[in-house]
Tab-separated table of C-alpha atoms in Angstrom:
chain	number	residue	atom	x	y	z
A	1	MET	CA	-0.151	-0.008	-0.029
A	2	ALA	CA	2.858	2.590	0.757
A	3	ASP	CA	4.706	1.568	-2.334
A	4	GLU	CA	1.681	2.412	-4.375
A	5	THR	CA	1.314	5.715	-2.336
A	6	ILE	CA	4.741	6.524	-3.276
A	7	ALA	CA	4.490	5.333	-6.764
A	8	ARG	CA	1.438	7.745	-7.083
A	9	ASP	CA	3.145	10.725	-5.647
A	10	ILE	CA	6.399	10.261	-8.209
A	11	ALA	CA	4.065	9.949	-10.856
A	12	ARG	CA	2.088	13.176	-9.812
A	13	ASP	CA	5.286	15.129	-9.483
A	14	ALA	CA	6.475	13.923	-12.811
A	15	GLU	CA	3.175	15.697	-14.241
A	16	PRO	CA	3.389	19.209	-15.746
A	17	GLU	CA	2.266	22.007	-13.619
A	18	TRP	CA	-0.666	24.179	-14.167
A	19	ILE	CA	-1.979	27.333	-12.936
A	20	LEU	CA	-5.650	27.747	-11.721
A	21	LYS	CA	-6.269	31.535	-11.814
A	22	PHE	CA	-9.026	33.074	-9.961
A	23	SER	CA	-9.939	36.806	-11.379
A	24	ILE	CA	-11.492	39.043	-8.541
A	25	LYS	CA	-13.683	42.145	-8.772
A	26	GLY	CA	-11.420	45.080	-8.551
A	27	GLY	CA	-8.619	43.283	-10.510
A	28	ASP	CA	-7.146	41.068	-7.856
A	29	THR	CA	-5.957	37.542	-9.059
A	30	LEU	CA	-5.012	34.636	-6.971
A	31	GLU	CA	-3.322	31.585	-8.649
A	32	TRP	CA	-2.577	28.337	-7.367
A	33	ILE	CA	-0.049	25.952	-8.993
A	34	ALA	CA	-0.298	22.292	-8.496
A	35	ALA	CA	-0.045	19.165	-11.178
A	36	LYS	CA	-2.202	19.020	-13.885
A	37	SER	CA	-4.279	16.487	-12.920
A	38	THR	CA	-4.891	18.199	-9.419
A	39	VAL	CA	-5.803	21.437	-11.134
A	40	PHE	CA	-7.887	19.983	-13.474
A	41	GLY	CA	-9.911	17.924	-10.780
A	42	ALA	CA	-10.294	20.832	-8.356
A	43	LEU	CA	-11.734	22.669	-11.328
A	44	GLU	CA	-14.323	19.834	-12.054
A	45	GLU	CA	-15.153	19.281	-8.688
A	46	LEU	CA	-16.005	23.191	-8.344
A	47	ASN	CA	-18.164	22.541	-11.476
A	48	LYS	CA	-19.802	19.887	-10.133
A	49	ARG	CA	-20.740	21.486	-6.373
A	50	GLU	CA	-22.025	24.312	-8.391
A	51	CYS	CA	-24.258	22.159	-10.501
A	52	GLU	CA	-25.448	19.996	-7.556
A	53	THR	CA	-25.912	22.686	-4.967
A	54	GLY	CA	-26.181	26.194	-6.795
A	55	PRO	CA	-23.581	29.053	-6.200
A	56	VAL	CA	-20.846	28.107	-4.079
A	57	GLY	CA	-20.026	30.292	-1.200
A	58	TRP	CA	-16.214	29.812	-0.256
A	59	VAL	CA	-13.614	27.846	-1.652
A	60	PHE	CA	-10.203	27.297	0.749
A	61	LEU	CA	-6.912	26.980	-0.638
A	62	PRO	CA	-3.733	26.063	1.180
A	63	MET	CA	-2.895	29.740	1.559
A	64	GLY	CA	-6.121	31.329	2.189
A	65	ALA	CA	-10.064	31.299	1.152
A	66	ILE	CA	-11.955	32.947	-1.721
A	67	ASN	CA	-15.533	34.301	-1.774
A	68	MET	CA	-16.830	33.008	-5.016
A	69	SER	CA	-19.136	35.478	-5.227
A	70	GLU	CA	-16.294	38.053	-5.504
A	71	VAL	CA	-15.069	36.245	-8.401
A	72	ARG	CA	-15.147	37.288	-12.124
A	73	TYR	CA	-13.856	34.168	-13.768
A	74	VAL	CA	-11.502	31.277	-13.058
A	75	SER	CA	-8.874	30.249	-15.973
A	76	ILE	CA	-6.295	27.455	-15.965
A	77	HIS	CA	-3.309	27.463	-18.226
A	78	PRO	CA	0.036	25.600	-18.083
A	79	ARG	CA	2.749	26.937	-15.957
A	80	PRO	CA	5.836	28.342	-18.119
A	81	ARG	CA	8.726	25.828	-17.346
A	82	GLU	CA	11.073	28.649	-16.489
A	83	THR	CA	9.090	29.952	-13.003
A	84	LYS	CA	11.075	29.059	-9.839
A	85	PRO	CA	10.639	28.179	-7.109
A	86	LYS	CA	8.342	25.472	-6.957
A	87	PRO	CA	5.715	25.751	-4.579
A	88	ALA	CA	3.843	22.898	-2.718
A	89	ARG	CA	2.428	20.485	-4.993
A	90	ARG	CA	-0.278	19.522	-3.138
A	91	ALA	CA	-3.524	20.992	-1.542
A	92	ARG	CA	-7.240	20.368	-0.633
A	93	PHE	CA	-9.937	22.378	-1.860
A	94	THR	CA	-12.933	22.377	0.606
A	95	TRP	CA	-16.207	24.315	0.439
A	96	ALA	CA	-18.384	25.814	3.340
């Protein structure tokens, strides 16, 4: 079991990094960088929650929380390769 977890973490670390960007009213932005599958999974989960329960209130990220009623749009794009240093790769989204 531990070997499978380690192998999965190594595979995730080998994935290209993507940026999940929240553009907030007033011109502020918040970017979260993670492995491609993590970013797409978070975006899918956000969409699923909104479809099931209606507008999502707050999304909690490792570096803080976002009031989704203040978000103008959410976008994703690949992270440029030359950007350093690497941030934490794992994070959990929770909804309130």
